Amino acid sequence: MKQANEEKYDVIQDITLLYELSLAIGKSLDLRTNILNFIRVLQSRKNLNYISVWIKNRYLKFDVSLPNTSLIAGIPEFLNKSVSIPNDHKIYQLLKNFQYITINTSDSSFSEINTEKDCSTGCFTIYKLGNIGFLKLYRAQNMNSENDRKLEQIIKKFTISIEGSLFHAKSIHEYKIRQKTEVQLRKKDNLYKTLVEGLDEGIVIIDNKLTITYANPQFLKKTGYALEDLLGKNLIENFFQKDDQADISKQRKKLLKGEKNTFEVRLLKKDGSFIWMHVIGTPLFGDNKEYLGSVNVLLDITQRKQMEEILIESEERTKLIIDSALDAVIIIDMEGLVTHWNLQAEEIFGWTKEEAVGSELENLIIPKEYKSSHHERIKNYLKTGQGPVLDQRIEITGQRKNGETFPVELTIQSLKHKNKVFFSAFVRDITVPKKAKEDLETTYKRLETLIKSLQSGVLLEDENRKIIITNQKFCNIFKISAKPESLIGMDCTNSAKQSSSLLKNPEKFISSITNLLTEKKAKTNERVEFTDGKIFERNYIPIFSNEKYFGHLWQYKDITDKIKYEDELKIAKHTAEEASISKSRFLANTSHEIRTPLNAIYGFSKLLDETKKSGEQDKYITGIKNSALNLLSVVNDVLDFSKIESGEINLDLNPCCLHDVVNRLFQTLEIRAKKKDIQFSFEIDPNIHSYILADSSKLNQIFLNLLANAIKFTSQGWVKFECLLKKDGTKKTTIQFIVSDTGIGIDLKNQKSIFENFKQEDETTTRKFGGTGLGLPISKQLIELMDGELEIESIKNLGSRFFFSLEFEKAKESDLRIEEFKFQIDENLLAEKKILLVEDNEFNQIIAISMLEKWNITVDTANNGKEAIEKVKNNIYDLILMDKQMPIMDGLQATKIIRTQLKSKVPIIALTANVIKGVIATCLHAGMNDYISKPFEPEILFHKIASVLQLEKSITENLSSELPKTKIDTQQQLLDLSKLSEMMNNEQKLVQRMLAKFNKLTPDFIQELNECFNSKKWEELSRTAHKIKPSINLLGINALYSDFQQLEDNALLDDKIHLIPKTMNKINKLMPVVFEQIENELKEQ
């Protein structure tokens, strides 16, 4: 019964305890008060020796990062030992899977959980207070586990109460913080507003869509906008320059990553202008790290940008100036490394800028032997601040990339920039000027030596009349005792007065020097007479360079002896002129006397040639005709000699057939060879091009002279003529001509003299064989005129071999046919014309009348000039053919009377056998219109008459219409542009430009050429041909170049004018082909 009552009492006690504990929970929201209320009740009711509550600091101080747990309250307090344990303490490890644990003294973990004083026996019961901490109970005796379990529910409620107190404390804490934060925010807002609105920089805030939400007054002031103009508008799209928007989009990605970004942009102001802004963007993020927008500080950098542009332009100008400098400009740092290397440095040393910059200068331009001294100079500068070569122009040896050394002129300056030292070097390659200087010094020394050795007195003065150099001869002339070297630098202003006593006319001497120095014009051969009778020739030569006066040269040459011989020279000259006149008269008379019968023989042979005859008669007539021509050539030798002496010989180049020339020559000479019973043969290399461009007349004359001599001096054996191909090209060919015989030969000592005028080997030869001694000299000079050389190989009494080589341009058979066709005569052109023939030789009359009547011309005759005058008085003639040399009255006198007394303008053509120098001019001066040389070919006579009667145009028109209808081969390439391409450095654009210009200008020149030809303006025709000729040569139109050359020459030679029509015809035929080929060339490009 007693036991039952006790149990009942215990139950009442437990219920009472639980009720009291329940009442104790939550009496206060203060954490410590709440805990103390609870643990005091629990300690008193359970007779506990010690009770304590531990809470994690993270809940106490609202900081999840705190790692410890703190003691909040313990009863009795004197048992408190530790006030803090780590959150990984043994207690937490034991409570991990339980709501409470009981640890007795016997447990191994008792000591680990014992954090109190004097609690070495009994047991601990520890309750988990959720996640916020634990409740620790201690009894000196062991606890009842049933009691522990009963407390569990109360402890859970206690835990809830503690959490409520903690939540309350956190709320109060957060409220206080919020209150404090709001105060701080208000302060910051006011501060930020004051700062932002007071800043010189613009501030713009944008949201995450780039829309403007705020802009400070400074931004509004700089841009001219009102705030309402900006709010809600996209900053980038509406206010940034479009060219900059792409770069800004890249910068925005940094903001999204939480990074600050900076960039420069052109911003549109309200007035439409732009200003440069430096933008610093700071991102704004929300609590959840979402991007909200950015705060952007905008700094006006317009002025800086303008300065940068100016600086960039200045740097570019400086770089351009440095790079365009004629000197190499090199900058190196203190380490000797190149920091700048201009274009001229590349040019001079061969290293590119990329190779040079960053390299050591000594490895680029300094020869190996000078590198050590270069190092020493830099060290010395760093130590002393001075350098022996600084700010001086010095000459040193440089080295190129290829290792070549050369002289340079060097100027080095030290530069300081930002506490760093640099060296600027200006380098000039003086290879050329140094060589020029050395050459000048050499030249001066040579000049000095030359002047000293001259037999003339020489004085060279500068622009201030200071002596530069003189010689001993000058000192001797003016009786100067001092040495020439000691006079250098002496002032010559008063020297003329000092020397005047030596002169015959001192006043004139002084005044002439004054005038010469004033005018500064060269004057030579001025005579100066001295009192001792000597006469000097003075030359004054002022020295100019680029129009700048540098001084003058005086030269005094002793001509005393020269004057003495001048009279003798005048007498000798007069005698020579008399002899020359006598020779000319002799040649004129001789040629006339010989040509007159020859003209008749040749004319009759031409008439016989037109009659019916047998083969043998034809052969004899041909022999007569050829013999007359050959005899005429002997006369021509004398005349040619006169022409060669006076320099009047010219080449008349035309297409010809070499075979025809040789065949005609063989027919002429074959009879002579047969008479002497010697073998005469010729051989032409079959590979020789048949048609060549040559002066066939002079070529025939050379062959005739050499072969006639060979036959003449050969009494037995043979004479052979060979034409051998020496060199053959596409456009030109070189032929060697050899005349060999088995005649008398020539002694070696006489082989040079036979080429002298009027010379044969010896007098015996002249007496035995005859001849003028002019054949070989004329042949030699004609060959030299054709750029050849006549050579001889001969052995006395065995024979001789004459040989020479000539280069010819190739011609075509079609060219030859065209040339021959031009001599065809339209017999109706001169029909019904009436001509007076004035000729004293009856045979010549017959020949001329037969030619003229064949062309249906009415012919009247007169035997001398006097008869001719009477005929002209009583008749009207279309033209007069007037012999120059006749009895009673010659042709010149008759012509003068017809022109001056009868006032007749009838055209007069002179007939003369004398065509040496001066005769033609005499005929034209007397009033004649033209002349023709006897004997004459019918074609030439026809042309002369037609030309004088101004029927030339009709002739050329007829020729062009009557030419064979064979089309000129336009496939033949007339152009050779190799020379033009080479001159244009193979630049095809320039070649094309030249061709286009030729086709534009040249047709007008060709038209001008034809106008001059039709109006017989020969001098203008020559000038026009001269203008066209260089272009023809430049474009390689070789088929026409010689024609333009002949046109230029022949238009100025009275005896060659008859050749002009055929040349003009060829030019007019081929030039259209040239123009067409040029057009094709231009189209292909």
mmCIF file of C-alpha atoms in Angstrom, residues 799-1029:
data_model
loop_
_atom_site.group_PDB
_atom_site.id
_atom_site.type_symbol
_atom_site.label_atom_id
_atom_site.label_comp_id
_atom_site.label_asym_id
_atom_site.label_seq_id
_atom_site.Cartn_x
_atom_site.Cartn_y
_atom_site.Cartn_z
ATOM 1 C CA GLY A 799 98.698 38.778 -159.665
ATOM 2 C CA SER A 800 96.456 40.757 -157.323
ATOM 3 C CA ARG A 801 93.359 40.280 -155.189
ATOM 4 C CA PHE A 802 91.139 43.249 -154.243
ATOM 5 C CA PHE A 803 88.326 42.547 -151.777
ATOM 6 C CA PHE A 804 85.794 44.360 -149.541
ATOM 7 C CA SER A 805 82.583 43.569 -147.641
ATOM 8 C CA LEU A 806 79.371 45.617 -147.556
ATOM 9 C CA GLU A 807 76.177 45.278 -145.531
ATOM 10 C CA PHE A 808 72.851 45.761 -147.348
ATOM 11 C CA GLU A 809 69.231 45.839 -146.272
ATOM 12 C CA LYS A 810 67.238 43.149 -148.027
ATOM 13 C CA ALA A 811 64.613 44.204 -150.583
ATOM 14 C CA LYS A 812 61.801 42.285 -152.283
ATOM 15 C CA GLU A 813 61.232 41.687 -155.963
ATOM 16 C CA SER A 814 57.880 43.465 -155.629
ATOM 17 C CA ASP A 815 59.706 46.586 -154.412
ATOM 18 C CA LEU A 816 61.940 46.437 -157.464
ATOM 19 C CA ARG A 817 58.965 46.115 -159.829
ATOM 20 C CA ILE A 818 57.269 49.107 -158.268
ATOM 21 C CA GLU A 819 60.435 51.186 -158.625
ATOM 22 C CA GLU A 820 60.849 50.176 -162.271
ATOM 23 C CA PHE A 821 57.212 50.828 -163.019
ATOM 24 C CA LYS A 822 57.535 54.404 -161.907
ATOM 25 C CA PHE A 823 59.737 55.135 -164.919
ATOM 26 C CA GLN A 824 57.048 54.047 -167.331
ATOM 27 C CA ILE A 825 55.965 57.024 -169.405
ATOM 28 C CA ASP A 826 52.459 58.158 -170.247
ATOM 29 C CA GLU A 827 53.181 59.364 -173.804
ATOM 30 C CA ASN A 828 49.905 61.316 -173.956
ATOM 31 C CA LEU A 829 50.759 63.469 -170.930
ATOM 32 C CA LEU A 830 52.981 65.867 -172.941
ATOM 33 C CA ALA A 831 50.993 65.669 -176.203
ATOM 34 C CA GLU A 832 50.534 68.942 -178.115
ATOM 35 C CA LYS A 833 53.146 70.730 -175.977
ATOM 36 C CA LYS A 834 55.472 73.033 -177.931
ATOM 37 C CA ILE A 835 59.158 73.029 -176.918
ATOM 38 C CA LEU A 836 62.136 75.058 -178.186
ATOM 39 C CA LEU A 837 65.344 72.951 -178.286
ATOM 40 C CA VAL A 838 68.468 75.190 -178.145
ATOM 41 C CA GLU A 839 71.467 72.939 -178.962
ATOM 42 C CA ASP A 840 74.554 73.599 -181.132
ATOM 43 C CA ASN A 841 75.415 69.921 -181.699
ATOM 44 C CA GLU A 842 73.509 68.435 -184.592
ATOM 45 C CA PHE A 843 73.770 64.856 -183.298
ATOM 46 C CA ASN A 844 72.388 65.895 -179.924
ATOM 47 C CA GLN A 845 69.543 67.696 -181.706
ATOM 48 C CA ILE A 846 68.603 64.539 -183.621
ATOM 49 C CA ILE A 847 68.580 62.419 -180.452
ATOM 50 C CA ALA A 848 66.542 64.919 -178.410
ATOM 51 C CA ILE A 849 64.046 65.563 -181.242
ATOM 52 C CA SER A 850 63.442 61.805 -181.678
ATOM 53 C CA MET A 851 62.707 61.449 -177.957
ATOM 54 C CA LEU A 852 60.406 64.488 -177.811
ATOM 55 C CA GLU A 853 58.440 63.670 -180.982
ATOM 56 C CA LYS A 854 57.887 60.155 -179.664
ATOM 57 C CA TRP A 855 55.851 61.828 -176.870
ATOM 58 C CA ASN A 856 53.825 63.840 -179.461
ATOM 59 C CA ILE A 857 55.620 67.090 -178.635
ATOM 60 C CA THR A 858 56.039 69.825 -181.286
ATOM 61 C CA VAL A 859 59.766 70.671 -181.437
ATOM 62 C CA ASP A 860 61.384 73.885 -182.726
ATOM 63 C CA THR A 861 65.207 74.237 -182.769
ATOM 64 C CA ALA A 862 67.827 76.955 -182.380
ATOM 65 C CA ASN A 863 71.601 76.499 -182.805
ATOM 66 C CA ASN A 864 72.693 79.102 -180.259
ATOM 67 C CA GLY A 865 71.424 81.595 -177.734
ATOM 68 C CA LYS A 866 71.018 84.433 -180.180
ATOM 69 C CA GLU A 867 68.741 82.355 -182.427
ATOM 70 C CA ALA A 868 66.808 81.279 -179.355
ATOM 71 C CA ILE A 869 66.061 84.891 -178.375
ATOM 72 C CA GLU A 870 64.655 85.627 -181.861
ATOM 73 C CA LYS A 871 62.515 82.466 -181.710
ATOM 74 C CA VAL A 872 61.097 83.430 -178.309
ATOM 75 C CA LYS A 873 60.277 86.920 -179.570
ATOM 76 C CA ASN A 874 58.168 85.526 -182.425
ATOM 77 C CA ASN A 875 56.696 82.323 -180.923
ATOM 78 C CA ILE A 876 54.963 81.000 -177.820
ATOM 79 C CA TYR A 877 56.539 77.924 -176.268
ATOM 80 C CA ASP A 878 55.473 75.755 -173.349
ATOM 81 C CA LEU A 879 59.117 75.090 -172.424
ATOM 82 C CA ILE A 880 62.714 75.690 -173.564
ATOM 83 C CA LEU A 881 65.510 73.082 -173.414
ATOM 84 C CA MET A 882 68.632 75.293 -173.288
ATOM 85 C CA ASP A 883 72.187 73.999 -173.809
ATOM 86 C CA LYS A 884 74.506 75.803 -171.418
ATOM 87 C CA GLN A 885 77.676 76.001 -173.527
ATOM 88 C CA MET A 886 77.222 77.173 -177.181
ATOM 89 C CA PRO A 887 79.023 79.419 -179.706
ATOM 90 C CA ILE A 888 77.964 83.057 -180.457
ATOM 91 C CA MET A 889 75.834 83.237 -177.276
ATOM 92 C CA ASP A 890 75.745 80.631 -174.502
ATOM 93 C CA GLY A 891 72.661 79.447 -172.670
ATOM 94 C CA LEU A 892 73.259 81.474 -169.506
ATOM 95 C CA GLN A 893 73.398 84.800 -171.361
ATOM 96 C CA ALA A 894 70.397 83.918 -173.486
ATOM 97 C CA THR A 895 68.368 83.006 -170.403
ATOM 98 C CA LYS A 896 69.191 86.300 -168.698
ATOM 99 C CA ILE A 897 67.983 88.252 -171.780
ATOM 100 C CA ILE A 898 64.782 86.192 -171.995
ATOM 101 C CA ARG A 899 64.059 86.917 -168.331
ATOM 102 C CA THR A 900 65.157 90.562 -168.083
ATOM 103 C CA GLN A 901 64.563 92.040 -171.531
ATOM 104 C CA LEU A 902 61.795 89.883 -172.973
ATOM 105 C CA LYS A 903 60.150 89.515 -169.521
ATOM 106 C CA SER A 904 59.219 85.962 -170.445
ATOM 107 C CA LYS A 905 58.332 83.432 -167.746
ATOM 108 C CA VAL A 906 58.530 80.423 -170.028
ATOM 109 C CA PRO A 907 60.075 77.450 -168.116
ATOM 110 C CA ILE A 908 63.719 76.816 -169.081
ATOM 111 C CA ILE A 909 65.619 73.552 -168.421
ATOM 112 C CA ALA A 910 69.400 73.650 -168.750
ATOM 113 C CA LEU A 911 71.154 70.939 -170.824
ATOM 114 C CA THR A 912 74.665 70.592 -169.460
ATOM 115 C CA ALA A 913 77.461 68.071 -169.548
ATOM 116 C CA ASN A 914 79.073 69.883 -166.605
ATOM 117 C CA VAL A 915 77.528 69.003 -163.229
ATOM 118 C CA ILE A 916 80.455 69.858 -160.990
ATOM 119 C CA LYS A 917 80.143 72.164 -157.985
ATOM 120 C CA GLY A 918 78.897 75.681 -158.796
ATOM 121 C CA VAL A 919 77.597 75.038 -162.326
ATOM 122 C CA ILE A 920 74.081 74.096 -161.206
ATOM 123 C CA ALA A 921 73.862 77.169 -158.975
ATOM 124 C CA THR A 922 74.984 79.355 -161.915
ATOM 125 C CA CYS A 923 72.198 77.974 -164.118
ATOM 126 C CA LEU A 924 69.498 78.578 -161.517
ATOM 127 C CA HIS A 925 70.871 82.041 -160.729
ATOM 128 C CA ALA A 926 70.639 82.981 -164.425
ATOM 129 C CA GLY A 927 66.886 82.276 -164.298
ATOM 130 C CA MET A 928 66.616 78.653 -165.376
ATOM 131 C CA ASN A 929 64.012 76.491 -163.647
ATOM 132 C CA ASP A 930 65.877 73.175 -163.592
ATOM 133 C CA TYR A 931 68.685 71.286 -165.293
ATOM 134 C CA ILE A 932 69.431 67.855 -166.781
ATOM 135 C CA SER A 933 72.838 66.224 -167.194
ATOM 136 C CA LYS A 934 73.891 64.918 -170.637
ATOM 137 C CA PRO A 935 73.686 62.234 -171.738
ATOM 138 C CA PHE A 936 70.189 61.718 -170.285
ATOM 139 C CA GLU A 937 67.763 58.825 -170.161
ATOM 140 C CA PRO A 938 64.378 59.364 -171.836
ATOM 141 C CA GLU A 939 62.562 58.676 -168.563
ATOM 142 C CA ILE A 940 64.548 61.380 -166.721
ATOM 143 C CA LEU A 941 63.981 63.921 -169.515
ATOM 144 C CA PHE A 942 60.254 63.121 -169.472
ATOM 145 C CA HIS A 943 60.125 63.568 -165.683
ATOM 146 C CA LYS A 944 62.004 66.879 -165.803
ATOM 147 C CA ILE A 945 59.650 68.327 -168.432
ATOM 148 C CA ALA A 946 56.540 67.108 -166.575
ATOM 149 C CA SER A 947 57.870 68.459 -163.284
ATOM 150 C CA VAL A 948 58.666 71.929 -164.631
ATOM 151 C CA LEU A 949 55.298 72.091 -166.402
ATOM 152 C CA GLN A 950 53.701 71.199 -163.035
ATOM 153 C CA LEU A 951 52.293 67.925 -164.339
ATOM 154 C CA GLU A 952 53.896 66.004 -161.440
ATOM 155 C CA LYS A 953 50.575 65.440 -159.698
ATOM 156 C CA SER A 954 49.148 63.931 -162.840
ATOM 157 C CA ILE A 955 52.152 61.635 -163.095
ATOM 158 C CA THR A 956 51.783 60.360 -159.560
ATOM 159 C CA GLU A 957 48.025 59.924 -160.009
ATOM 160 C CA ASN A 958 48.553 57.991 -163.221
ATOM 161 C CA LEU A 959 51.245 55.864 -161.636
ATOM 162 C CA SER A 960 49.037 54.999 -158.671
ATOM 163 C CA SER A 961 46.178 54.067 -160.994
ATOM 164 C CA GLU A 962 48.378 52.158 -163.464
ATOM 165 C CA LEU A 963 50.441 50.205 -160.977
ATOM 166 C CA PRO A 964 49.864 46.464 -161.197
ATOM 167 C CA LYS A 965 46.862 45.394 -159.197
ATOM 168 C CA THR A 966 49.035 43.271 -156.986
ATOM 169 C CA LYS A 967 47.997 43.952 -153.423
ATOM 170 C CA ILE A 968 50.819 44.867 -151.060
ATOM 171 C CA ASP A 969 51.321 42.044 -148.616
ATOM 172 C CA THR A 970 49.837 43.402 -145.397
ATOM 173 C CA GLN A 971 50.857 40.200 -143.672
ATOM 174 C CA GLN A 972 54.461 41.372 -143.938
ATOM 175 C CA GLN A 973 55.245 42.872 -140.553
ATOM 176 C CA LEU A 974 56.630 46.357 -141.180
ATOM 177 C CA LEU A 975 56.981 47.135 -137.461
ATOM 178 C CA ASP A 976 59.885 46.109 -135.260
ATOM 179 C CA LEU A 977 58.988 47.390 -131.764
ATOM 180 C CA SER A 978 62.062 45.951 -130.005
ATOM 181 C CA LYS A 979 63.890 49.298 -129.897
ATOM 182 C CA LEU A 980 60.774 51.149 -128.646
ATOM 183 C CA SER A 981 60.133 48.498 -125.956
ATOM 184 C CA GLU A 982 63.729 48.690 -124.767
ATOM 185 C CA MET A 983 63.538 52.488 -124.509
ATOM 186 C CA MET A 984 60.259 52.193 -122.538
ATOM 187 C CA ASN A 985 61.795 49.567 -120.136
ATOM 188 C CA ASN A 986 59.306 47.025 -121.588
ATOM 189 C CA GLU A 987 56.405 49.014 -120.119
ATOM 190 C CA GLN A 988 53.645 47.969 -122.547
ATOM 191 C CA LYS A 989 51.357 50.824 -121.520
ATOM 192 C CA LEU A 990 53.989 53.342 -122.597
ATOM 193 C CA VAL A 991 54.576 51.438 -125.865
ATOM 194 C CA GLN A 992 50.820 51.490 -126.546
ATOM 195 C CA ARG A 993 50.683 55.216 -125.785
ATOM 196 C CA MET A 994 53.542 55.904 -128.231
ATOM 197 C CA LEU A 995 51.862 53.828 -130.973
ATOM 198 C CA ALA A 996 48.541 55.634 -130.464
ATOM 199 C CA LYS A 997 50.301 59.002 -130.596
ATOM 200 C CA PHE A 998 52.126 57.990 -133.819
ATOM 201 C CA ASN A 999 48.825 57.021 -135.506
ATOM 202 C CA LYS A 1000 47.253 60.277 -134.351
ATOM 203 C CA LEU A 1001 49.978 62.690 -135.518
ATOM 204 C CA THR A 1002 51.758 61.038 -138.462
ATOM 205 C CA PRO A 1003 48.856 61.070 -141.013
ATOM 206 C CA ASP A 1004 48.915 64.887 -140.818
ATOM 207 C CA PHE A 1005 52.675 64.854 -141.466
ATOM 208 C CA ILE A 1006 52.194 62.556 -144.504
ATOM 209 C CA GLN A 1007 49.524 64.921 -145.830
ATOM 210 C CA GLU A 1008 51.891 67.854 -145.282
ATOM 211 C CA LEU A 1009 54.596 65.887 -147.121
ATOM 212 C CA ASN A 1010 52.324 65.444 -150.160
ATOM 213 C CA GLU A 1011 51.297 69.099 -150.128
ATOM 214 C CA CYS A 1012 54.957 70.162 -150.169
ATOM 215 C CA PHE A 1013 55.654 67.711 -153.007
ATOM 216 C CA ASN A 1014 52.712 68.923 -155.139
ATOM 217 C CA SER A 1015 53.629 72.594 -154.607
ATOM 218 C CA LYS A 1016 57.384 71.886 -155.105
ATOM 219 C CA LYS A 1017 58.307 73.344 -151.728
ATOM 220 C CA TRP A 1018 61.470 71.260 -151.506
ATOM 221 C CA GLU A 1019 62.983 72.798 -148.361
ATOM 222 C CA GLU A 1020 59.708 72.347 -146.447
ATOM 223 C CA LEU A 1021 59.468 68.793 -147.789
ATOM 224 C CA SER A 1022 62.982 68.087 -146.459
ATOM 225 C CA ARG A 1023 62.099 69.498 -143.011
ATOM 226 C CA THR A 1024 58.869 67.482 -142.847
ATOM 227 C CA ALA A 1025 60.686 64.271 -143.794
ATOM 228 C CA HIS A 1026 63.257 65.086 -141.103
ATOM 229 C CA LYS A 1027 60.455 65.410 -138.512
ATOM 230 C CA ILE A 1028 58.913 62.037 -139.430
ATOM 231 C CA LYS A 1029 62.198 60.097 -139.736
#
